[in-house]
Amino acid sequence: MSRLFGTDGVRGRANADLTPDLALRLNIAAARVLGATDRRAVAVIGRDPRASGEMLAAASAAGLAAAGVKVIDLGILPTPAVAHLTALTGADFGVMVSASHNPMPDNGIKFFAAGGRKLPDEVEDAIEAAMGDPAPLPQGDGVGRIVRSVDPVESYIEHLVAAVPHPLNGLKVVLDPANGAATGAAPEALRRAGAEVVLINADPDGLNINENCGSTHMDGLRAAVVEHGAHAGIALDGDADRCLAVDADGNDVDGDAIMAILAIAMREAGQLRGDTLVTTVMSNLGLHQAMGTAGIKLEVTGVGDRYVLERLAEGGYSLGGEQSGHIIVSDHATTGDGTLTAILLLARMAATGRSLADLASVFTPAPQVLVNVRVTDKSVIDHADVRSAVALWQSKLGADGRVLLRPSGTEPLVRVMVEASEEPVAQTVAAELVAVVEHAMG
């Protein structure tokens, strides 16, 4: 039987793979593992605006209460806000119902341990095992209650504004919150920090989250930045745990470039502990080169911000993230926070008086091609022909390139990534590898 948890919680098509029944049973199990105290456990729960979140959050809260947990319903909030409020309220754990950047028909459930930190693999495994526990549920006054939190959005906004290192006065920013969970919090936080904000894709109706907008569809943001003469554009995803940017000319500034900018800024301020940036195997070779030039060390983890978080904690480091825009600044957050990232990036612009394009010029990406191959079985990457092709091309590219195949943790995809000194070479190698994967599937 395949593992229920992926790289970021439990995710699937709502009402097909991820049903209210599964949400109920999953949360009963989570309560037994994460709420094992000698008193009544407390959990906070939030969700993004997608329509299926209403039923899945209700089922999740019901499961927690059925297991005897007091549930604080936060309503619609970004994932990093749920993590923050898990810590702020002293809750035993937190629950977020969201499929992040995935399209609307999908949904997911992720958990935070006490303090707002993501769960290690062994705790997720314990939750899965507990789903088969036949122990009776509490009755009478042992049943948990569900209460609504009072203005959790304001608490989160205050947290963000407190992290602003330099006022954003004078900056005009186009913000695309992807019709998602940060539609209310993100623009308000940026405005309180001093920025002039132009909002697009900020009318969530439960069905339009991530639809041709946000960090996965940035054409509209690029056009809006140029149209409004903005200094920068910010794209969040549906649950606002990632941030990508656009410079004044409409050029993309991805997570690698953002990390390079923040790493240098934090080092200058004496805030980059160990002079080290933590990133994943997906980060571009150009980031390695840029950090080497800046005298900043790079530590590399597997794909997933949870693994970046683990290395940050183990090494006592202060900055890490992913090319996709999950950026973790551990002095201010326990998980990726797109709005916080935007604030820190814009503050660097305001403090230096430099354009985003100028700041991003420290990072020159090597040509990279990323192809998503839809598969029926993600273990195809272990097929002998696939492994042989990967080894062959890595040998041919040598130190001037890189090949990486990995299964998506959230979708039925194999991601084929190739870097080379020239883009046509990367395109050719990627096409060859895609063909091998498709042939291996039969």
GROMACS .gro file of C-alpha atoms in nm:
model
  442
    1MET     CA    1   0.000   0.000   0.000
    2SER     CA    2   0.140   0.341  -0.099
    3ARG     CA    3   0.215   0.604   0.162
    4LEU     CA    4  -0.077   0.839   0.229
    5PHE     CA    5   0.139   1.144   0.303
    6GLY     CA    6   0.330   1.312   0.020
    7THR     CA    7   0.590   1.589   0.035
    8ASP     CA    8   0.336   1.834   0.175
    9GLY     CA    9   0.063   1.652   0.365
   10VAL     CA   10  -0.216   1.441   0.218
   11ARG     CA   11  -0.335   1.564  -0.119
   12GLY     CA   12  -0.567   1.449  -0.398
   13ARG     CA   13  -0.884   1.514  -0.593
   14ALA     CA   14  -1.149   1.637  -0.349
   15ASN     CA   15  -1.443   1.400  -0.301
   16ALA     CA   16  -1.260   1.129  -0.499
   17ASP     CA   17  -0.915   1.062  -0.349
   18LEU     CA   18  -0.966   1.297  -0.056
   19THR     CA   19  -1.315   1.243   0.085
   20PRO     CA   20  -1.482   1.376   0.401
   21ASP     CA   21  -1.462   1.023   0.541
   22LEU     CA   22  -1.086   1.014   0.488
   23ALA     CA   23  -1.051   1.363   0.640
   24LEU     CA   24  -1.251   1.251   0.944
   25ARG     CA   25  -1.043   0.936   1.000
   26LEU     CA   26  -0.714   1.114   0.930
   27ASN     CA   27  -0.786   1.382   1.187
   28ILE     CA   28  -0.898   1.133   1.452
   29ALA     CA   29  -0.564   0.959   1.401
   30ALA     CA   30  -0.373   1.290   1.407
   31ALA     CA   31  -0.545   1.381   1.734
   32ARG     CA   32  -0.433   1.053   1.889
   33VAL     CA   33  -0.072   1.108   1.783
   34LEU     CA   34  -0.031   1.485   1.814
   35GLY     CA   35  -0.278   1.544   2.097
   36ALA     CA   36  -0.152   1.278   2.334
   37THR     CA   37  -0.140   1.485   2.655
   38ASP     CA   38  -0.266   1.447   3.010
   39ARG     CA   39  -0.516   1.727   2.947
   40ARG     CA   40  -0.756   1.817   2.670
   41ALA     CA   41  -0.555   1.886   2.355
   42VAL     CA   42  -0.611   2.203   2.154
   43ALA     CA   43  -0.581   2.234   1.776
   44VAL     CA   44  -0.622   2.524   1.533
   45ILE     CA   45  -0.760   2.467   1.184
   46GLY     CA   46  -0.763   2.688   0.876
   47ARG     CA   47  -0.832   2.652   0.506
   48ASP     CA   48  -0.793   2.822   0.172
   49PRO     CA   49  -1.102   2.948  -0.015
   50ARG     CA   50  -1.156   2.655  -0.252
   51ALA     CA   51  -1.512   2.522  -0.239
   52SER     CA   52  -1.425   2.172  -0.123
   53GLY     CA   53  -1.242   2.320   0.175
   54GLU     CA   54  -1.575   2.391   0.340
   55MET     CA   55  -1.669   2.023   0.366
   56LEU     CA   56  -1.315   1.896   0.427
   57ALA     CA   57  -1.247   2.149   0.703
   58ALA     CA   58  -1.581   2.059   0.862
   59ALA     CA   59  -1.497   1.688   0.844
   60SER     CA   60  -1.149   1.752   0.982
   61ALA     CA   61  -1.283   1.958   1.272
   62ALA     CA   62  -1.544   1.687   1.340
   63GLY     CA   63  -1.271   1.424   1.353
   64LEU     CA   64  -1.066   1.629   1.597
   65ALA     CA   65  -1.364   1.697   1.822
   66ALA     CA   66  -1.465   1.330   1.805
   67ALA     CA   67  -1.121   1.244   1.940
   68GLY     CA   68  -1.169   1.486   2.231
   69VAL     CA   69  -0.974   1.783   2.099
   70LYS     CA   70  -1.079   2.145   2.148
   71VAL     CA   71  -1.082   2.294   1.798
   72ILE     CA   72  -1.021   2.661   1.721
   73ASP     CA   73  -1.156   2.735   1.373
   74LEU     CA   74  -0.946   3.008   1.209
   75GLY     CA   75  -1.149   3.020   0.887
   76ILE     CA   76  -0.977   3.120   0.563
   77LEU     CA   77  -0.611   3.197   0.626
   78PRO     CA   78  -0.275   3.142   0.452
   79THR     CA   79  -0.083   2.830   0.549
   80PRO     CA   80   0.196   3.032   0.718
   81ALA     CA   81  -0.069   3.212   0.925
   82VAL     CA   82  -0.197   2.879   1.054
   83ALA     CA   83   0.160   2.781   1.141
   84HIS     CA   84   0.214   3.115   1.316
   85LEU     CA   85  -0.111   3.089   1.512
   86THR     CA   86  -0.035   2.731   1.612
   87ALA     CA   87   0.268   2.873   1.791
   88LEU     CA   88   0.107   3.196   1.911
   89THR     CA   89  -0.193   3.025   2.072
   90GLY     CA   90   0.014   2.749   2.228
   91ALA     CA   91  -0.196   2.488   2.047
   92ASP     CA   92  -0.081   2.127   2.052
   93PHE     CA   93  -0.099   2.114   1.674
   94GLY     CA   94  -0.245   2.286   1.369
   95VAL     CA   95  -0.434   2.169   1.060
   96MET     CA   96  -0.445   2.337   0.719
   97VAL     CA   97  -0.690   2.232   0.451
   98SER     CA   98  -0.535   2.337   0.121
   99ALA     CA   99  -0.386   2.204  -0.201
  100SER     CA  100  -0.152   2.503  -0.224
  101HIS     CA  101  -0.074   2.577  -0.591
  102ASN     CA  102  -0.279   2.284  -0.726
  103PRO     CA  103  -0.591   2.351  -0.936
  104MET     CA  104  -0.928   2.396  -0.767
  105PRO     CA  105  -1.060   2.036  -0.795
  106ASP     CA  106  -0.769   1.919  -0.574
  107ASN     CA  107  -0.742   1.969  -0.202
  108GLY     CA  108  -0.516   1.861   0.082
  109ILE     CA  109  -0.466   1.835   0.455
  110LYS     CA  110  -0.138   1.920   0.625
  111PHE     CA  111  -0.046   1.925   0.991
  112PHE     CA  112   0.180   2.138   1.209
  113ALA     CA  113   0.327   2.019   1.535
  114ALA     CA  114   0.332   2.238   1.846
  115GLY     CA  115   0.524   2.555   1.770
  116GLY     CA  116   0.402   2.556   1.409
  117ARG     CA  117   0.657   2.319   1.262
  118LYS     CA  118   0.595   2.061   0.990
  119LEU     CA  119   0.595   1.696   1.085
  120PRO     CA  120   0.888   1.460   1.030
  121ASP     CA  121   0.828   1.145   0.829
  122GLU     CA  122   0.811   0.921   1.133
  123VAL     CA  123   0.527   1.123   1.288
  124GLU     CA  124   0.332   1.114   0.963
  125ASP     CA  125   0.387   0.738   0.955
  126ALA     CA  126   0.254   0.715   1.311
  127ILE     CA  127  -0.061   0.904   1.207
  128GLU     CA  128  -0.115   0.666   0.917
  129ALA     CA  129  -0.071   0.369   1.150
  130ALA     CA  130  -0.316   0.520   1.400
  131MET     CA  131  -0.588   0.527   1.134
  132GLY     CA  132  -0.630   0.155   1.200
  133ASP     CA  133  -0.659   0.198   1.578
  134PRO     CA  134  -0.993   0.049   1.694
  135ALA     CA  135  -0.985   0.222   2.034
  136PRO     CA  136  -1.323   0.371   2.133
  137LEU     CA  137  -1.377   0.745   2.107
  138PRO     CA  138  -1.457   0.962   2.411
  139GLN     CA  139  -1.819   1.028   2.502
  140GLY     CA  140  -2.010   1.275   2.718
  141ASP     CA  141  -1.794   1.563   2.832
  142GLY     CA  142  -1.494   1.394   2.672
  143VAL     CA  143  -1.608   1.506   2.327
  144GLY     CA  144  -1.424   1.814   2.201
  145ARG     CA  145  -1.585   2.148   2.120
  146ILE     CA  146  -1.539   2.367   1.812
  147VAL     CA  147  -1.506   2.743   1.859
  148ARG     CA  148  -1.449   3.024   1.612
  149SER     CA  149  -1.134   3.234   1.652
  150VAL     CA  150  -1.173   3.610   1.689
  151ASP     CA  151  -0.994   3.804   1.411
  152PRO     CA  152  -0.700   3.571   1.343
  153VAL     CA  153  -0.617   3.765   1.024
  154GLU     CA  154  -0.529   4.076   1.226
  155SER     CA  155  -0.288   3.881   1.447
  156TYR     CA  156  -0.111   3.751   1.137
  157ILE     CA  157  -0.092   4.093   0.972
  158GLU     CA  158   0.059   4.242   1.289
  159HIS     CA  159   0.318   3.963   1.287
  160LEU     CA  160   0.412   4.044   0.926
  161VAL     CA  161   0.436   4.419   0.980
  162ALA     CA  162   0.658   4.364   1.286
  163ALA     CA  163   0.907   4.184   1.059
  164VAL     CA  164   0.950   4.479   0.817
  165PRO     CA  165   1.322   4.576   0.828
  166HIS     CA  166   1.277   4.898   0.625
  167PRO     CA  167   0.962   5.091   0.524
  168LEU     CA  168   0.836   5.024   0.174
  169ASN     CA  169   0.748   5.391   0.119
  170GLY     CA  170   0.778   5.497  -0.245
  171LEU     CA  171   0.733   5.152  -0.391
  172LYS     CA  172   0.442   5.069  -0.620
  173VAL     CA  173   0.369   4.698  -0.626
  174VAL     CA  174   0.126   4.481  -0.822
  175LEU     CA  175   0.011   4.192  -0.606
  176ASP     CA  176  -0.151   3.872  -0.736
  177PRO     CA  177  -0.277   3.658  -0.444
  178ALA     CA  178  -0.414   3.392  -0.684
  179ASN     CA  179  -0.774   3.436  -0.564
  180GLY     CA  180  -0.647   3.252  -0.261
  181ALA     CA  181  -0.607   3.254   0.112
  182ALA     CA  182  -0.398   3.573   0.137
  183THR     CA  183  -0.637   3.793  -0.059
  184GLY     CA  184  -0.716   3.989   0.257
  185ALA     CA  185  -0.396   3.965   0.461
  186ALA     CA  186  -0.124   4.020   0.200
  187PRO     CA  187  -0.232   4.355   0.052
  188GLU     CA  188  -0.311   4.495   0.396
  189ALA     CA  189   0.031   4.394   0.529
  190LEU     CA  190   0.210   4.550   0.230
  191ARG     CA  191   0.011   4.872   0.264
  192ARG     CA  192   0.081   4.900   0.636
  193ALA     CA  193   0.450   4.848   0.552
  194GLY     CA  194   0.430   5.155   0.328
  195ALA     CA  195   0.383   5.021  -0.025
  196GLU     CA  196   0.128   5.137  -0.282
  197VAL     CA  197  -0.052   4.817  -0.384
  198VAL     CA  198  -0.234   4.740  -0.708
  199LEU     CA  199  -0.440   4.423  -0.666
  200ILE     CA  200  -0.524   4.170  -0.935
  201ASN     CA  201  -0.691   3.828  -0.905
  202ALA     CA  202  -0.824   3.914  -0.561
  203ASP     CA  203  -1.187   3.806  -0.580
  204PRO     CA  204  -1.203   3.444  -0.456
  205ASP     CA  205  -1.530   3.264  -0.520
  206GLY     CA  206  -1.427   2.914  -0.417
  207LEU     CA  207  -1.380   2.804  -0.777
  208ASN     CA  208  -1.117   3.040  -0.921
  209ILE     CA  209  -0.822   2.976  -0.686
  210ASN     CA  210  -0.498   2.946  -0.890
  211GLU     CA  211  -0.701   2.968  -1.213
  212ASN     CA  212  -0.474   3.137  -1.469
  213CYS     CA  213  -0.325   3.347  -1.192
  214GLY     CA  214  -0.078   3.347  -0.905
  215SER     CA  215   0.267   3.193  -0.900
  216THR     CA  216   0.181   2.922  -1.154
  217HIS     CA  217   0.038   3.157  -1.420
  218MET     CA  218   0.226   3.488  -1.421
  219ASP     CA  219   0.139   3.637  -1.762
  220GLY     CA  220  -0.128   3.862  -1.613
  221LEU     CA  221   0.110   3.989  -1.345
  222ARG     CA  222   0.383   4.065  -1.599
  223ALA     CA  223   0.140   4.269  -1.807
  224ALA     CA  224  -0.005   4.451  -1.504
  225VAL     CA  225   0.337   4.557  -1.375
  226VAL     CA  226   0.422   4.719  -1.708
  227GLU     CA  227   0.074   4.869  -1.748
  228HIS     CA  228   0.076   5.033  -1.403
  229GLY     CA  229   0.442   5.137  -1.413
  230ALA     CA  230   0.504   4.944  -1.093
  231HIS     CA  231   0.844   4.888  -0.939
  232ALA     CA  232   0.773   4.515  -0.897
  233GLY     CA  233   0.509   4.247  -0.905
  234ILE     CA  234   0.446   3.978  -0.646
  235ALA     CA  235   0.278   3.644  -0.719
  236LEU     CA  236   0.155   3.421  -0.439
  237ASP     CA  237  -0.003   3.076  -0.467
  238GLY     CA  238  -0.339   2.962  -0.332
  239ASP     CA  239  -0.228   2.918   0.028
  240ALA     CA  240   0.042   3.189   0.012
  241ASP     CA  241   0.336   2.984   0.129
  242ARG     CA  242   0.533   3.069  -0.184
  243CYS     CA  243   0.631   3.393  -0.357
  244LEU     CA  244   0.766   3.469  -0.703
  245ALA     CA  245   0.833   3.816  -0.838
  246VAL     CA  246   0.844   4.024  -1.155
  247ASP     CA  247   1.073   4.323  -1.212
  248ALA     CA  248   0.963   4.658  -1.353
  249ASP     CA  249   1.011   4.537  -1.711
  250GLY     CA  250   0.798   4.228  -1.657
  251ASN     CA  251   1.085   3.981  -1.625
  252ASP     CA  252   1.051   3.690  -1.384
  253VAL     CA  253   1.249   3.678  -1.059
  254ASP     CA  254   1.224   3.321  -0.933
  255GLY     CA  255   1.288   3.165  -0.595
  256ASP     CA  256   1.659   3.116  -0.663
  257ALA     CA  257   1.704   3.485  -0.745
  258ILE     CA  258   1.500   3.587  -0.441
  259MET     CA  259   1.712   3.365  -0.216
  260ALA     CA  260   2.031   3.515  -0.360
  261ILE     CA  261   1.905   3.868  -0.293
  262LEU     CA  262   1.792   3.790   0.063
  263ALA     CA  263   2.106   3.589   0.147
  264ILE     CA  264   2.332   3.879   0.053
  265ALA     CA  265   2.110   4.128   0.239
  266MET     CA  266   2.102   3.913   0.551
  267ARG     CA  267   2.476   3.855   0.541
  268GLU     CA  268   2.538   4.230   0.523
  269ALA     CA  269   2.309   4.274   0.825
  270GLY     CA  270   2.482   3.997   1.019
  271GLN     CA  271   2.165   3.786   1.011
  272LEU     CA  272   2.277   3.498   0.785
  273ARG     CA  273   2.386   3.248   1.046
  274GLY     CA  274   2.681   3.039   0.942
  275ASP     CA  275   2.699   3.245   0.622
  276THR     CA  276   2.491   2.960   0.482
  277LEU     CA  277   2.188   2.930   0.254
  278VAL     CA  278   1.992   2.603   0.252
  279THR     CA  279   1.826   2.501  -0.073
  280THR     CA  280   1.714   2.190  -0.261
  281VAL     CA  281   1.850   1.986  -0.549
  282MET     CA  282   1.613   2.178  -0.780
  283SER     CA  283   1.799   2.507  -0.740
  284ASN     CA  284   1.986   2.623  -1.047
  285LEU     CA  285   2.362   2.585  -1.086
  286GLY     CA  286   2.370   2.961  -1.123
  287LEU     CA  287   2.269   2.997  -0.757
  288HIS     CA  288   2.564   2.784  -0.651
  289GLN     CA  289   2.794   3.006  -0.856
  290ALA     CA  290   2.641   3.332  -0.726
  291MET     CA  291   2.668   3.226  -0.365
  292GLY     CA  292   3.025   3.109  -0.416
  293THR     CA  293   3.117   3.451  -0.554
  294ALA     CA  294   2.947   3.618  -0.255
  295GLY     CA  295   3.129   3.397  -0.006
  296ILE     CA  296   2.810   3.227   0.106
  297LYS     CA  297   2.799   2.853   0.159
  298LEU     CA  298   2.519   2.640   0.013
  299GLU     CA  299   2.370   2.331   0.176
  300VAL     CA  300   2.148   2.113  -0.044
  301THR     CA  301   1.854   1.896   0.061
  302GLY     CA  302   1.593   1.682  -0.110
  303VAL     CA  303   1.289   1.844  -0.270
  304GLY     CA  304   1.034   1.985  -0.029
  305ASP     CA  305   1.040   2.280   0.208
  306ARG     CA  306   1.002   2.039   0.502
  307TYR     CA  307   1.353   1.908   0.432
  308VAL     CA  308   1.486   2.261   0.406
  309LEU     CA  309   1.324   2.333   0.742
  310GLU     CA  310   1.483   2.026   0.898
  311ARG     CA  311   1.830   2.133   0.781
  312LEU     CA  312   1.773   2.490   0.899
  313ALA     CA  313   1.689   2.357   1.245
  314GLU     CA  314   1.975   2.107   1.253
  315GLY     CA  315   2.237   2.362   1.148
  316GLY     CA  316   2.091   2.663   1.325
  317TYR     CA  317   2.071   2.846   0.992
  318SER     CA  318   1.843   3.140   0.918
  319LEU     CA  319   1.755   3.125   0.547
  320GLY     CA  320   1.652   2.853   0.307
  321GLY     CA  321   1.405   2.774   0.037
  322GLU     CA  322   1.316   2.640  -0.303
  323GLN     CA  323   1.332   2.763  -0.660
  324SER     CA  324   0.951   2.743  -0.665
  325GLY     CA  325   0.931   3.030  -0.417
  326HIS     CA  326   0.899   2.857  -0.080
  327ILE     CA  327   1.134   3.080   0.119
  328ILE     CA  328   1.186   3.024   0.493
  329VAL     CA  329   1.331   3.296   0.713
  330SER     CA  330   1.358   3.112   1.042
  331ASP     CA  331   1.389   3.425   1.258
  332HIS     CA  332   1.032   3.516   1.158
  333ALA     CA  333   0.855   3.199   1.045
  334THR     CA  334   0.844   2.823   1.091
  335THR     CA  335   0.746   2.755   0.731
  336GLY     CA  336   0.750   2.918   0.389
  337ASP     CA  337   0.564   3.249   0.390
  338GLY     CA  338   0.501   3.423   0.058
  339THR     CA  339   0.389   3.755   0.204
  340LEU     CA  340   0.684   3.772   0.443
  341THR     CA  341   0.919   3.694   0.153
  342ALA     CA  342   0.762   3.973  -0.051
  343ILE     CA  343   0.802   4.219   0.235
  344LEU     CA  344   1.171   4.135   0.284
  345LEU     CA  345   1.242   4.148  -0.089
  346LEU     CA  346   1.070   4.486  -0.129
  347ALA     CA  347   1.241   4.617   0.184
  348ARG     CA  348   1.577   4.537   0.024
  349MET     CA  349   1.475   4.744  -0.278
  350ALA     CA  350   1.361   5.032  -0.058
  351ALA     CA  351   1.669   5.023   0.165
  352THR     CA  352   1.920   5.018  -0.123
  353GLY     CA  353   1.729   5.230  -0.375
  354ARG     CA  354   1.813   4.965  -0.635
  355SER     CA  355   1.569   4.815  -0.881
  356LEU     CA  356   1.464   4.454  -0.854
  357ALA     CA  357   1.634   4.380  -1.186
  358ASP     CA  358   1.960   4.525  -1.055
  359LEU     CA  359   1.940   4.326  -0.731
  360ALA     CA  360   1.857   4.006  -0.921
  361SER     CA  361   2.154   4.052  -1.157
  362VAL     CA  362   2.375   3.890  -0.894
  363PHE     CA  363   2.222   3.561  -1.010
  364THR     CA  364   2.269   3.439  -1.368
  365PRO     CA  365   2.079   3.114  -1.415
  366ALA     CA  366   2.222   2.831  -1.620
  367PRO     CA  367   1.978   2.727  -1.896
  368GLN     CA  368   1.728   2.492  -1.732
  369VAL     CA  369   1.449   2.287  -1.884
  370LEU     CA  370   1.179   2.134  -1.663
  371VAL     CA  371   0.923   1.898  -1.815
  372ASN     CA  372   0.635   1.738  -1.625
  373VAL     CA  373   0.553   1.390  -1.755
  374ARG     CA  374   0.212   1.254  -1.653
  375VAL     CA  375   0.248   0.893  -1.538
  376THR     CA  376   0.038   0.613  -1.397
  377ASP     CA  377   0.320   0.485  -1.176
  378LYS     CA  378   0.582   0.726  -1.043
  379SER     CA  379   0.823   0.438  -0.972
  380VAL     CA  380   0.899   0.442  -1.345
  381ILE     CA  381   1.201   0.656  -1.254
  382ASP     CA  382   1.358   0.339  -1.111
  383HIS     CA  383   1.319   0.148  -1.439
  384ALA     CA  384   1.657   0.023  -1.562
  385ASP     CA  385   1.629   0.206  -1.897
  386VAL     CA  386   1.547   0.534  -1.723
  387ARG     CA  387   1.832   0.504  -1.474
  388SER     CA  388   2.073   0.416  -1.754
  389ALA     CA  389   1.966   0.717  -1.963
  390VAL     CA  390   2.006   0.953  -1.667
  391ALA     CA  391   2.357   0.823  -1.594
  392LEU     CA  392   2.455   0.849  -1.961
  393TRP     CA  393   2.344   1.209  -2.002
  394GLN     CA  394   2.492   1.321  -1.670
  395SER     CA  395   2.823   1.174  -1.783
  396LYS     CA  396   2.803   1.355  -2.117
  397LEU     CA  397   2.713   1.691  -1.959
  398GLY     CA  398   2.981   1.665  -1.692
  399ALA     CA  399   3.042   1.967  -1.468
  400ASP     CA  400   2.865   2.200  -1.713
  401GLY     CA  401   2.524   2.044  -1.659
  402ARG     CA  402   2.291   1.846  -1.439
  403VAL     CA  403   2.014   1.590  -1.480
  404LEU     CA  404   1.746   1.523  -1.221
  405LEU     CA  405   1.435   1.304  -1.240
  406ARG     CA  406   1.201   1.295  -0.945
  407PRO     CA  407   0.841   1.202  -0.872
  408SER     CA  408   0.605   1.482  -0.777
  409GLY     CA  409   0.497   1.456  -0.417
  410THR     CA  410   0.155   1.605  -0.489
  411GLU     CA  411   0.055   1.504  -0.845
  412PRO     CA  412   0.082   1.195  -1.075
  413LEU     CA  413   0.387   1.339  -1.248
  414VAL     CA  414   0.754   1.270  -1.299
  415ARG     CA  415   0.954   1.591  -1.320
  416VAL     CA  416   1.244   1.587  -1.567
  417MET     CA  417   1.495   1.866  -1.506
  418VAL     CA  418   1.803   1.930  -1.722
  419GLU     CA  419   2.061   2.209  -1.694
  420ALA     CA  420   2.333   2.271  -1.951
  421SER     CA  421   2.565   2.545  -2.068
  422GLU     CA  422   2.337   2.608  -2.368
  423GLU     CA  423   1.958   2.589  -2.378
  424PRO     CA  424   1.934   2.384  -2.702
  425VAL     CA  425   2.144   2.117  -2.536
  426ALA     CA  426   1.919   2.114  -2.229
  427GLN     CA  427   1.610   2.095  -2.452
  428THR     CA  428   1.753   1.801  -2.646
  429VAL     CA  429   1.852   1.606  -2.338
  430ALA     CA  430   1.517   1.670  -2.170
  431ALA     CA  431   1.329   1.550  -2.478
  432GLU     CA  432   1.540   1.234  -2.488
  433LEU     CA  433   1.470   1.160  -2.122
  434VAL     CA  434   1.096   1.227  -2.156
  435ALA     CA  435   1.088   0.977  -2.443
  436VAL     CA  436   1.267   0.717  -2.232
  437VAL     CA  437   1.023   0.765  -1.942
  438GLU     CA  438   0.721   0.738  -2.172
  439HIS     CA  439   0.863   0.426  -2.339
  440ALA     CA  440   0.935   0.266  -2.000
  441MET     CA  441   0.568   0.315  -1.907
  442GLY     CA  442   0.474   0.110  -2.214
   0.00000   0.00000   0.00000
